[in-house]
CSV table of C-alpha atoms in Angstrom, one decimal:
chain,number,residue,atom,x,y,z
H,1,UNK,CA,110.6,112.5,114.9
H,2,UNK,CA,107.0,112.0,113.8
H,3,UNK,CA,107.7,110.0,111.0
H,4,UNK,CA,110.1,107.3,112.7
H,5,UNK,CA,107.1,106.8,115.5
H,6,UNK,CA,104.7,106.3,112.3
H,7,UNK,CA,107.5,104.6,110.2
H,8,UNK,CA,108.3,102.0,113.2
H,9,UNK,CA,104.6,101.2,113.9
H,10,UNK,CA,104.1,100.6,110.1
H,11,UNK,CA,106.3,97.7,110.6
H,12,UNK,CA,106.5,96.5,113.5
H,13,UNK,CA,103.5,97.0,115.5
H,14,UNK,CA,100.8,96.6,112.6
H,15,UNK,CA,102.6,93.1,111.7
H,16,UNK,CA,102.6,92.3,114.8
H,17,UNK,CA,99.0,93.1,115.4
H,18,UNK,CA,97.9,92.0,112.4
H,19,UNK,CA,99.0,88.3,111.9
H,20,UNK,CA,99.8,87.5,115.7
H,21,UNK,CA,97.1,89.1,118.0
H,22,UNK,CA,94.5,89.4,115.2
H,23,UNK,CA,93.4,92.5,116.3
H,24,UNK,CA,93.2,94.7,113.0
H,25,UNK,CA,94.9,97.9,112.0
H,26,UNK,CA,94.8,101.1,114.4
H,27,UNK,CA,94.2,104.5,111.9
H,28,UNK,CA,95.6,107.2,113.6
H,29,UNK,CA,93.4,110.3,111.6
H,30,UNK,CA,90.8,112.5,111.4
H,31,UNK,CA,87.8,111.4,109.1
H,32,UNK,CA,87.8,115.2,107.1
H,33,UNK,CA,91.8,114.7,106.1
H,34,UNK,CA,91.7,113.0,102.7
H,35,UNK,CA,94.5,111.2,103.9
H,36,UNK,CA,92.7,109.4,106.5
H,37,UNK,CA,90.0,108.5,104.1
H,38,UNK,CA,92.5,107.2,101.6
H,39,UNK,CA,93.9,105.0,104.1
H,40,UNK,CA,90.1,104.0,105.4
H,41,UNK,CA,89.3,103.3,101.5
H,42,UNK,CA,92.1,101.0,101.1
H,43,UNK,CA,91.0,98.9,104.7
H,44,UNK,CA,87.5,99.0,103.5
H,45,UNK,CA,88.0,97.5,100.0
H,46,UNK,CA,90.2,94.4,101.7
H,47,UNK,CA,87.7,94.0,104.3
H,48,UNK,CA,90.1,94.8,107.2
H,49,UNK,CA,89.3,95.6,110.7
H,50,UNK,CA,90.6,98.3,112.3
H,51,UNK,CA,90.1,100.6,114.9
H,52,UNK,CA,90.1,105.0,114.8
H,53,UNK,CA,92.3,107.1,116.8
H,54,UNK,CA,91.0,110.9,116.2
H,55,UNK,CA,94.0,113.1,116.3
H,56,UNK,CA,93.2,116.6,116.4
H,57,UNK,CA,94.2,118.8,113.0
H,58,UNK,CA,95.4,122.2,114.1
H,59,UNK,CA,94.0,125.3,112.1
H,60,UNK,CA,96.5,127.8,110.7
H,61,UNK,CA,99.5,127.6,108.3
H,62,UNK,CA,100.9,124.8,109.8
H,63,UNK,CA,98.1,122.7,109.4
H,64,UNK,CA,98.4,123.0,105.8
H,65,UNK,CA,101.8,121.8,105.9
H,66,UNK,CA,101.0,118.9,108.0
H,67,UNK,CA,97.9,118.2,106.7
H,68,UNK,CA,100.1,117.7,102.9
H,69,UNK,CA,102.4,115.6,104.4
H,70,UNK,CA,100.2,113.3,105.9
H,71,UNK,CA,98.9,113.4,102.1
H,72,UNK,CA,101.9,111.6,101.1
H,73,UNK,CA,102.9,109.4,103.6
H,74,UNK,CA,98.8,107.9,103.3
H,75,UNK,CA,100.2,107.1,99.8
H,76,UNK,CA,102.8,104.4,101.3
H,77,UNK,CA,100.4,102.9,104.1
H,78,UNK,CA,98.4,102.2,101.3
H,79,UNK,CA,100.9,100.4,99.2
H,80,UNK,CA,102.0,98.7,102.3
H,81,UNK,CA,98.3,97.4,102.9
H,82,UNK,CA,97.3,96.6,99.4
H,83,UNK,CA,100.7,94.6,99.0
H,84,UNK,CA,100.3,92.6,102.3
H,85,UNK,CA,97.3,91.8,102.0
H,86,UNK,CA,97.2,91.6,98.1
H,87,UNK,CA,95.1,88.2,98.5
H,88,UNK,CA,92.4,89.2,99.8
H,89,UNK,CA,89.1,92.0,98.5
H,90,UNK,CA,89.6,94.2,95.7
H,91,UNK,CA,93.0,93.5,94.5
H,92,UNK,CA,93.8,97.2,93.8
H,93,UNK,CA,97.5,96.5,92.7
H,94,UNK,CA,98.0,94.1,89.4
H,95,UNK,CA,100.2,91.9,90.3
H,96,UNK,CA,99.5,89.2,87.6
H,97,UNK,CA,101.7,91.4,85.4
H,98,UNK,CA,104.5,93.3,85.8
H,99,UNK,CA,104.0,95.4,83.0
H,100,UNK,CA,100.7,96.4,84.7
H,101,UNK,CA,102.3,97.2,87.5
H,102,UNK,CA,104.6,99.2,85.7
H,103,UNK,CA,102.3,101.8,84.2
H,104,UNK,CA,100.1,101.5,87.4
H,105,UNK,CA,103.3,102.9,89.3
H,106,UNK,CA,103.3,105.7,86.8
H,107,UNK,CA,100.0,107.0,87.0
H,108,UNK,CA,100.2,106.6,91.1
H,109,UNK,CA,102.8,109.2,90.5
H,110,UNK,CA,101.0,111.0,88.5
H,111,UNK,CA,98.2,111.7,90.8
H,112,UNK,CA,100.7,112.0,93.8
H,113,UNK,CA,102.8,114.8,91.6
H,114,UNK,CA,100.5,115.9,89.1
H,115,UNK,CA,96.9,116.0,90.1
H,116,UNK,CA,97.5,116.2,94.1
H,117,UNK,CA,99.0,119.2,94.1
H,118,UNK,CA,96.3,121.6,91.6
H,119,UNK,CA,93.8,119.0,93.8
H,120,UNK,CA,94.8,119.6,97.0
H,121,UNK,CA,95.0,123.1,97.2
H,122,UNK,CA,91.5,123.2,95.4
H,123,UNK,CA,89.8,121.2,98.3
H,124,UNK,CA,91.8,123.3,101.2
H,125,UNK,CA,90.7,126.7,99.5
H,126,UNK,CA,86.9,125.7,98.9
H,127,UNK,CA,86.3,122.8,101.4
H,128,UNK,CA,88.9,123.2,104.1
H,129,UNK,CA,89.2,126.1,105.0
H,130,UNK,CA,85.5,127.5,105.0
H,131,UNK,CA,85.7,124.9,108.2
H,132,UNK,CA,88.0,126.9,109.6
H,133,UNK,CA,86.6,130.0,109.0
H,134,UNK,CA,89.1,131.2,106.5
H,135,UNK,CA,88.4,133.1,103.5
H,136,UNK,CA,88.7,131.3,100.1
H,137,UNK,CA,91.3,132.6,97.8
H,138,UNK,CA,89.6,133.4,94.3
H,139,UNK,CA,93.0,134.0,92.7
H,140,UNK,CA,94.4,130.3,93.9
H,141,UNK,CA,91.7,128.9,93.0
H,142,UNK,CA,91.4,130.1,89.5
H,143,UNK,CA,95.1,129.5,89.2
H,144,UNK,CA,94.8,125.6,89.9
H,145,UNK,CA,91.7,124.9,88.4
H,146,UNK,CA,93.4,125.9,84.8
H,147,UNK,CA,96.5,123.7,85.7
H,148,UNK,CA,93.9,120.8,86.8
H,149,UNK,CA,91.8,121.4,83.5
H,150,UNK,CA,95.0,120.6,81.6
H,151,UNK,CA,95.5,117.3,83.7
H,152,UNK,CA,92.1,116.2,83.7
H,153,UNK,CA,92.5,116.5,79.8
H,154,UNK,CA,95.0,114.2,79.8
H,155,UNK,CA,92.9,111.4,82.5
H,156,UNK,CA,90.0,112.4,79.3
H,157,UNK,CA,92.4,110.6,76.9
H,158,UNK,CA,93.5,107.5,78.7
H,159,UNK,CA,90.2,106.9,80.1
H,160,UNK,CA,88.7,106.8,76.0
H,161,UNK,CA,91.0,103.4,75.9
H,162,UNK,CA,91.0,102.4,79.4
H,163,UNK,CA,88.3,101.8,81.9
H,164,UNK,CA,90.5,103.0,84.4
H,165,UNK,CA,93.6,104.6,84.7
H,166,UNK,CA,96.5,101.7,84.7
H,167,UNK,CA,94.3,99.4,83.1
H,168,UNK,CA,90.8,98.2,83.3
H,169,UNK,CA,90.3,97.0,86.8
H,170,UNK,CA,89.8,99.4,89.8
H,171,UNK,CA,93.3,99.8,91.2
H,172,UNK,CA,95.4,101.8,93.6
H,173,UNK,CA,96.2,104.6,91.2
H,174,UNK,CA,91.7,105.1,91.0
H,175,UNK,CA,91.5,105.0,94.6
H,176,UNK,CA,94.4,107.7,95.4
H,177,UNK,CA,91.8,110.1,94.1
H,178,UNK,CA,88.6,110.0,95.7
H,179,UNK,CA,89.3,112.2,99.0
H,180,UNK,CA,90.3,114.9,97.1
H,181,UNK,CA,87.8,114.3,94.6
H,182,UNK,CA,84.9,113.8,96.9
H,183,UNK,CA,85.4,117.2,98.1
H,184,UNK,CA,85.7,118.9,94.9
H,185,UNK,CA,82.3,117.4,94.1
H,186,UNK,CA,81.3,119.8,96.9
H,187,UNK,CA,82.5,122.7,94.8
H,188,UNK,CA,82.0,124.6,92.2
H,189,UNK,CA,85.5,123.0,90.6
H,190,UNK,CA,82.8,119.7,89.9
H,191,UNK,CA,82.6,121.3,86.5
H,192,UNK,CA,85.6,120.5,85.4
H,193,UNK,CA,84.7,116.6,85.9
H,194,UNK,CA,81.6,116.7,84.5
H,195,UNK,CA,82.6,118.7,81.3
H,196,UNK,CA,84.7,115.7,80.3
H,197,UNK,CA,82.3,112.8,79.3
H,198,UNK,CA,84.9,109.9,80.0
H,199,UNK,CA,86.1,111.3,83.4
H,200,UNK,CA,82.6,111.9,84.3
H,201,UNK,CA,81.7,108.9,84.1
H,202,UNK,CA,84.7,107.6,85.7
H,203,UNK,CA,84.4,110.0,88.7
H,204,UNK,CA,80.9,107.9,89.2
H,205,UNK,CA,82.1,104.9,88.7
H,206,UNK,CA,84.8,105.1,91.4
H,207,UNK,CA,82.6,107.8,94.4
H,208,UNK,CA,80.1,105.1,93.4
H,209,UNK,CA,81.7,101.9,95.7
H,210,UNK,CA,80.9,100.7,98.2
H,211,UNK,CA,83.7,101.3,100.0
H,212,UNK,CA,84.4,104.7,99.1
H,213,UNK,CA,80.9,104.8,101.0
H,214,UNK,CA,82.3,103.7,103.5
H,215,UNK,CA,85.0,105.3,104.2
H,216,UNK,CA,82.5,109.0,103.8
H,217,UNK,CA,80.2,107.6,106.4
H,218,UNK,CA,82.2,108.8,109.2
H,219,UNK,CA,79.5,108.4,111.6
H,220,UNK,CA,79.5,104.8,111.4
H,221,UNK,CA,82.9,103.8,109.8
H,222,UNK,CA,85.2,106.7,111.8
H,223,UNK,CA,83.7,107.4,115.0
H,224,UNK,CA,81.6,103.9,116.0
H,225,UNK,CA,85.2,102.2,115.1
H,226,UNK,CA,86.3,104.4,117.7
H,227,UNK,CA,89.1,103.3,120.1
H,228,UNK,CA,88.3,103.4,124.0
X,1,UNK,CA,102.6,119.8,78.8
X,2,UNK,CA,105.7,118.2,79.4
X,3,UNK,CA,105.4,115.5,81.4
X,4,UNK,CA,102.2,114.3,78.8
X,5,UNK,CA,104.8,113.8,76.3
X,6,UNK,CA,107.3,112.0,79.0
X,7,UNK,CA,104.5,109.6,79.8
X,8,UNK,CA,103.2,108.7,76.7
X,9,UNK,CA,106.4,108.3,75.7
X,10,UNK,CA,107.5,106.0,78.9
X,11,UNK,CA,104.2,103.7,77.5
X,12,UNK,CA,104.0,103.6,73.9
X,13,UNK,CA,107.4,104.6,72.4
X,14,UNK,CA,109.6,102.8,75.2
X,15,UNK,CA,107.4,99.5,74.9
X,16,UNK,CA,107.0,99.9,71.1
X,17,UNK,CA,111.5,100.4,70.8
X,18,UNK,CA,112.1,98.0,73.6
X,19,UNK,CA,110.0,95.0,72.3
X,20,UNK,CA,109.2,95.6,68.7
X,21,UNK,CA,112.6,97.0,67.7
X,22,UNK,CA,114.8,96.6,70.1
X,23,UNK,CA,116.9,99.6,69.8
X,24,UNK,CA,116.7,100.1,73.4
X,25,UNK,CA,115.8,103.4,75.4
X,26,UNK,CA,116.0,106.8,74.9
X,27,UNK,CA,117.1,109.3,78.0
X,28,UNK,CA,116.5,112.9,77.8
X,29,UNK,CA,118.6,114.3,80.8
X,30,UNK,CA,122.1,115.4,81.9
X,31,UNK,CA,124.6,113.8,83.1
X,32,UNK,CA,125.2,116.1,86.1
X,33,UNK,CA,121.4,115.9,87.2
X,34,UNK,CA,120.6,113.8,89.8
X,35,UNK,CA,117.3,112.4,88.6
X,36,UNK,CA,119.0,111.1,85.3
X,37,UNK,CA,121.8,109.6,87.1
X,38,UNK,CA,119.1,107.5,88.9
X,39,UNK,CA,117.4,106.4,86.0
X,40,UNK,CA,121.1,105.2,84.2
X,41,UNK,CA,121.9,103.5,87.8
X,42,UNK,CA,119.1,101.4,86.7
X,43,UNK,CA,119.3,101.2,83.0
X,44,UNK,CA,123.4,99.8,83.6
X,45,UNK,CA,122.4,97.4,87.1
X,46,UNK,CA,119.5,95.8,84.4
X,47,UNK,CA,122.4,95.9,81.9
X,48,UNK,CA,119.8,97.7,78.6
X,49,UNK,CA,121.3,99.6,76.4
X,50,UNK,CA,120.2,103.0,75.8
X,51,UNK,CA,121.0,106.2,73.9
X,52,UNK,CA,121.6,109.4,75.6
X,53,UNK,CA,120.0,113.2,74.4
X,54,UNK,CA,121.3,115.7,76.3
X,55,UNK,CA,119.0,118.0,77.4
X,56,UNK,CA,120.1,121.7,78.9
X,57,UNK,CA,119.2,122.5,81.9
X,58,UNK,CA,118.6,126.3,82.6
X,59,UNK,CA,120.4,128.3,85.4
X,60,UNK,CA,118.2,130.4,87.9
X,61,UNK,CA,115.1,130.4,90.1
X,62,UNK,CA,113.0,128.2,87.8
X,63,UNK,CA,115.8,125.4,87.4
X,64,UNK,CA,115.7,124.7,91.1
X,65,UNK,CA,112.1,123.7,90.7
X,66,UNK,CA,112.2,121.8,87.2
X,67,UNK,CA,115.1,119.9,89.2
X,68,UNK,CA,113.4,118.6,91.6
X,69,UNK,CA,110.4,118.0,89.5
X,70,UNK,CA,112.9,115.8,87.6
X,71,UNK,CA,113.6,114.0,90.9
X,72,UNK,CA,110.1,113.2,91.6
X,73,UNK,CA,109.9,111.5,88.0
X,74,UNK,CA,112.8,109.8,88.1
X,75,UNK,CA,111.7,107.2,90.7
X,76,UNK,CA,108.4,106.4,88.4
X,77,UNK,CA,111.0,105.5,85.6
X,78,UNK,CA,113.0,103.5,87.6
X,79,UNK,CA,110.1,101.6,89.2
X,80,UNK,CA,108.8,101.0,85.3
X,81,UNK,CA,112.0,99.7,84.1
X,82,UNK,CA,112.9,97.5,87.8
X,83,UNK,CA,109.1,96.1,86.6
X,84,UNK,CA,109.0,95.9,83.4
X,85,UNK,CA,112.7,93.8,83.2
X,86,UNK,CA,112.3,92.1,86.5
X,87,UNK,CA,113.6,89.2,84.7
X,88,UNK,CA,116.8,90.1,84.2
X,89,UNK,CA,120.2,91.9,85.7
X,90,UNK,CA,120.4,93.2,89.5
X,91,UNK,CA,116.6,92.4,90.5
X,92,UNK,CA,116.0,95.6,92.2
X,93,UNK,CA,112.6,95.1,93.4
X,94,UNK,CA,111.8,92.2,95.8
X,95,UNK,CA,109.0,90.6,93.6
X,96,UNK,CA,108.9,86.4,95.5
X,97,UNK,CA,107.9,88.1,99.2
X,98,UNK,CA,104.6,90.3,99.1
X,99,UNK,CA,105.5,92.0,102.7
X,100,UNK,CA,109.2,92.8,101.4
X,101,UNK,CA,107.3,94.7,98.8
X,102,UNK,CA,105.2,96.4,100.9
X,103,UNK,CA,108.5,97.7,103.0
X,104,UNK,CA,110.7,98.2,100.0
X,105,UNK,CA,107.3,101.2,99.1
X,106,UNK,CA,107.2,102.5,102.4
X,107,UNK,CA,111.6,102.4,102.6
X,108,UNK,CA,111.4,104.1,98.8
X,109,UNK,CA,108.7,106.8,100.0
X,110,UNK,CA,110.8,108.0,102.9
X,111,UNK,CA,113.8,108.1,100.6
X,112,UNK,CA,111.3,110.3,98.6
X,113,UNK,CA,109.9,112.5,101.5
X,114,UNK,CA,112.2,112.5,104.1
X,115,UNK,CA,115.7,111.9,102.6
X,116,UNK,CA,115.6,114.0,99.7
X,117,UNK,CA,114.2,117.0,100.6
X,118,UNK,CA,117.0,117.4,102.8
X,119,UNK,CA,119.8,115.8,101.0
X,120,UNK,CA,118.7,117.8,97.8
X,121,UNK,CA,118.4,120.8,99.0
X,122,UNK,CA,122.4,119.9,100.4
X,123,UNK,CA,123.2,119.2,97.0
X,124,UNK,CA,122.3,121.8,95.5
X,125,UNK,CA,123.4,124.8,97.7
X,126,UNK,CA,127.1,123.0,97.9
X,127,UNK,CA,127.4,120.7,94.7
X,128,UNK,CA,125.4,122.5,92.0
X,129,UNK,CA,125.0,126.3,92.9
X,130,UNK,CA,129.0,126.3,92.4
X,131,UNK,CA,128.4,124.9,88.8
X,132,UNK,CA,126.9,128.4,88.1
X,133,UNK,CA,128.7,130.8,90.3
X,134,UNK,CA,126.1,131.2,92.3
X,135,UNK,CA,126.8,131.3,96.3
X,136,UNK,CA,126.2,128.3,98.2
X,137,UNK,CA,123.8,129.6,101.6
X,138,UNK,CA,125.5,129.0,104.7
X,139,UNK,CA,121.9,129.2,106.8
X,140,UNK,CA,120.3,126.6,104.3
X,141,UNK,CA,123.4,124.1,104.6
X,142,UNK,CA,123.2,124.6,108.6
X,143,UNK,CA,119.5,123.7,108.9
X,144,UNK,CA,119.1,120.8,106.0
X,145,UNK,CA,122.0,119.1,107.9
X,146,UNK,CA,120.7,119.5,111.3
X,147,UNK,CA,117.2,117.7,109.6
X,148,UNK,CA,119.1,115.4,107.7
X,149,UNK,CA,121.3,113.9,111.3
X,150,UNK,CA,118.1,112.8,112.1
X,151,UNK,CA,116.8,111.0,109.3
X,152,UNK,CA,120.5,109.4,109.5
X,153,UNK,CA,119.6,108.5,112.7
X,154,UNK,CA,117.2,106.3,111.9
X,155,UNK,CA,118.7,104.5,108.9
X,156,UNK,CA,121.7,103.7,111.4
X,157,UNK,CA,118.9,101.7,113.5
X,158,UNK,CA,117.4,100.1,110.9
X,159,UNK,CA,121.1,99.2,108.9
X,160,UNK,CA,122.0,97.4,112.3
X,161,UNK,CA,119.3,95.1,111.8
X,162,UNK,CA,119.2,94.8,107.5
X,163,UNK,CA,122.2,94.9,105.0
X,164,UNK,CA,120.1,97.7,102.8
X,165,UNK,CA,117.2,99.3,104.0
X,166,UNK,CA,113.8,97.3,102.7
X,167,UNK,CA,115.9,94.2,103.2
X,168,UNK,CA,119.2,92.0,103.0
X,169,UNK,CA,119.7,93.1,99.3
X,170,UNK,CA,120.1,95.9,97.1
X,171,UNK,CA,116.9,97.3,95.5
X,172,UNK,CA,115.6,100.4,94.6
X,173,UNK,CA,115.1,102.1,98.1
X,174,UNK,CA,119.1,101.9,98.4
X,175,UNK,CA,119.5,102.7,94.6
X,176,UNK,CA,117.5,106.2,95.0
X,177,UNK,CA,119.9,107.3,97.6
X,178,UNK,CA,123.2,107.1,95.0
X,179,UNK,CA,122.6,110.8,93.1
X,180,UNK,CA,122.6,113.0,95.9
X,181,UNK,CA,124.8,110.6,98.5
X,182,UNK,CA,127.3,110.6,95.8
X,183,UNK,CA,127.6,114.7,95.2
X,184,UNK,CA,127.4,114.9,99.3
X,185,UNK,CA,130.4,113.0,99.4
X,186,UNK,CA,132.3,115.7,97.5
X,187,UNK,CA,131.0,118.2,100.5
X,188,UNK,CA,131.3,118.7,104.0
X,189,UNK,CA,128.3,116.9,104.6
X,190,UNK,CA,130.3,113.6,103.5
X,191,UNK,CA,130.8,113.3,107.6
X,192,UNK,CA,127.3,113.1,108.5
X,193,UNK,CA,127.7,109.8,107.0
X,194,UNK,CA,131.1,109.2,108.3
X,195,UNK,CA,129.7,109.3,111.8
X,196,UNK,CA,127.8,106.8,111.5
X,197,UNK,CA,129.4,103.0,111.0
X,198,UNK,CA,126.4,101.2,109.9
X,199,UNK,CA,125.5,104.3,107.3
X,200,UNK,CA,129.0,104.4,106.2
X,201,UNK,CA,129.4,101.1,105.6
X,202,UNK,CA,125.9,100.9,103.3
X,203,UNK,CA,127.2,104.5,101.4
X,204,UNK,CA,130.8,102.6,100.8
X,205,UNK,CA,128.7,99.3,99.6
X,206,UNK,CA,126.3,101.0,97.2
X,207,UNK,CA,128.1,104.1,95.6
X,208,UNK,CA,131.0,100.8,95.0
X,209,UNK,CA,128.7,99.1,92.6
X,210,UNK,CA,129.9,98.7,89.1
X,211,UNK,CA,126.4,100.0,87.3
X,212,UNK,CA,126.9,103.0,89.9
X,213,UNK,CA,130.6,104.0,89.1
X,214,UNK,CA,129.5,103.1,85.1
X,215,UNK,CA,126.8,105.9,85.9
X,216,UNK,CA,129.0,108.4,87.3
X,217,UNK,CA,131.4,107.9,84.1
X,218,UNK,CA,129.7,110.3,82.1
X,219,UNK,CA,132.4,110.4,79.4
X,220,UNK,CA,131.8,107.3,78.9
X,221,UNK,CA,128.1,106.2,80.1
X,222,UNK,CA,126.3,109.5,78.5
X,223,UNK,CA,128.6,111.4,76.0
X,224,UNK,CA,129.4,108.3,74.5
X,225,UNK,CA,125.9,106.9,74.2
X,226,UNK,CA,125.1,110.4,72.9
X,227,UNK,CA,122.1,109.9,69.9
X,228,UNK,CA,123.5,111.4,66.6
């Protein structure tokens, strides 16, 4: 199975890599998948080294399937890297306070099960899938752009009394977003981020690090990382 | 929307009753659902005291997916509550070692993503369709279980080398297994972890717990907690 090869390297190999041989973390990815890039965000923001392995993403249904489920599982290698490493870069976990870390656990859910999904399929309709040659959906898209509007309205409230989503530090539950809301900048669905004053300027805030930089430079940060 | 008011009630009415007046939580659930079982598994292993509001659950198409919406927000309580009262009762989270932390998220994801999709869909057809005369699907059973061997597979592995699964104690990667191990166990399905000594061992040690069996006493642990 795919996932006990990705599972077992997660813990063995990486560790082993990592602290013994000091030779940094291997991404397995491609730099389009916003899973890749959430991954590459996270390694950027502690300052890690690491190599790229480009796997190839296949076109077709499949791919979508795949490419959502590598969505998640980016979500644990980056909980995994921010913990082990939580001493050094950004933080992006807060783990002065439990309490903190409480609500910052919720609202990594919530991006993982409320604004991933209308997200998601956003990007692959408008952003993906023109790569592929694929015809956008009009109906989809209209569909998840009202569900998203009545998320984002929520984010609108929490950011009037936060400066970011679990508290007001840049933290995991921030970073989650930026692949898929990198893309949607690309779109017309960037409306729905600027029409909302305190998300707007959150959604700056956040594309604006350095990191995230980064992580979208895939000339220099994807492919020259490139393993021989 | 309705999990707006579920989170805003998770961070200002939860903190406001727990610390300012100390009447203790409030869960909206059944006792038969899986994803308020988990949440009471944790509630009774941090020994807080709680009132119960039974909430209906609707038969039909749409029931299967609030269910396992449920599901998904279940383990964002649980994680807020294992935080939030790390001090006291069963610890549950594995907050002195950074790197058990970062296993313990990766252990609780694959519960999340490659355990229960499978085991939930197994409860369902066999444990719950019954419930409401509906017919359990042979062809659905066949293939979950055929998926599900494998993933058993590789928690026999990795319970040769640990007691539970992030590490040698009980936290909440183990605890999320309990609602739908515990229905299996009333099914056919109860041999897939039979086979396996290292698996059956873990299932005999967890669903044996006291704050486990307390949760399965709904009698007792919900109708008699029931809010007037």
């Amino acid at each position: 199975m795919d996932w006990t090869k990705k599972v077992s390297r997660l813990m063995t190999n990486w560790k082993r890599e990592v602290e013994l041989r000091n030779l940094g973390y291997k991404v397995y990815g491609n730099p389009f998948s916003t899973s890749t890039r959430r991954v590459l965000a996270v390694l950027l923001e502690k300052g890690l080294s690491y190599e790229s392995i480009t796997v190839d993403l296949k076109s077709g249904e499949q791919k979508t399937e795949s490419f959502l489920s590598l969505n998640v599982k980016s979500r644990a290698i980056t909980q995994y890297i921010a913990y082990v490493h939580s001493a050094r870069g950004t933080q992006l976990l807060y783990l002065q306070s439990h309490e903190t870390m409480a609500i910052l656990t919720v609202w990594m859910e919530i991006e993982a099960h409320q604004f991933d999904p209308f997200a998601s399929k956003l990007t692959w309709e408008q952003a993906i899938k023109p790569i592929y040659g694929l015809e956008t959906d009009k109906e989809v898209v209209k569909e998840n752009e009202a569900n998203l509007e009545k998320v984002l309205d929520v984010y609108e409230k929490r950011l009037g009394k936060y400066k970011f989503l679990a508290c007001n530090t840049f933290t995991l539950a921030d970073l989650h977003h930026l692949p898929n809301i990198q893309y949607l900048l690309g779109t017309p669905t960037k409306r729905l981020f600027e029409d909302r004053p305190k998300v707007r300027k959150w959604v700056t805030e956040i594309t604006g690090r350095e990191a995230w930089k980064m992580a979208c430079d895939h000339e220099k940060y994807w492919f020259g990382k490139q393993m021989k």
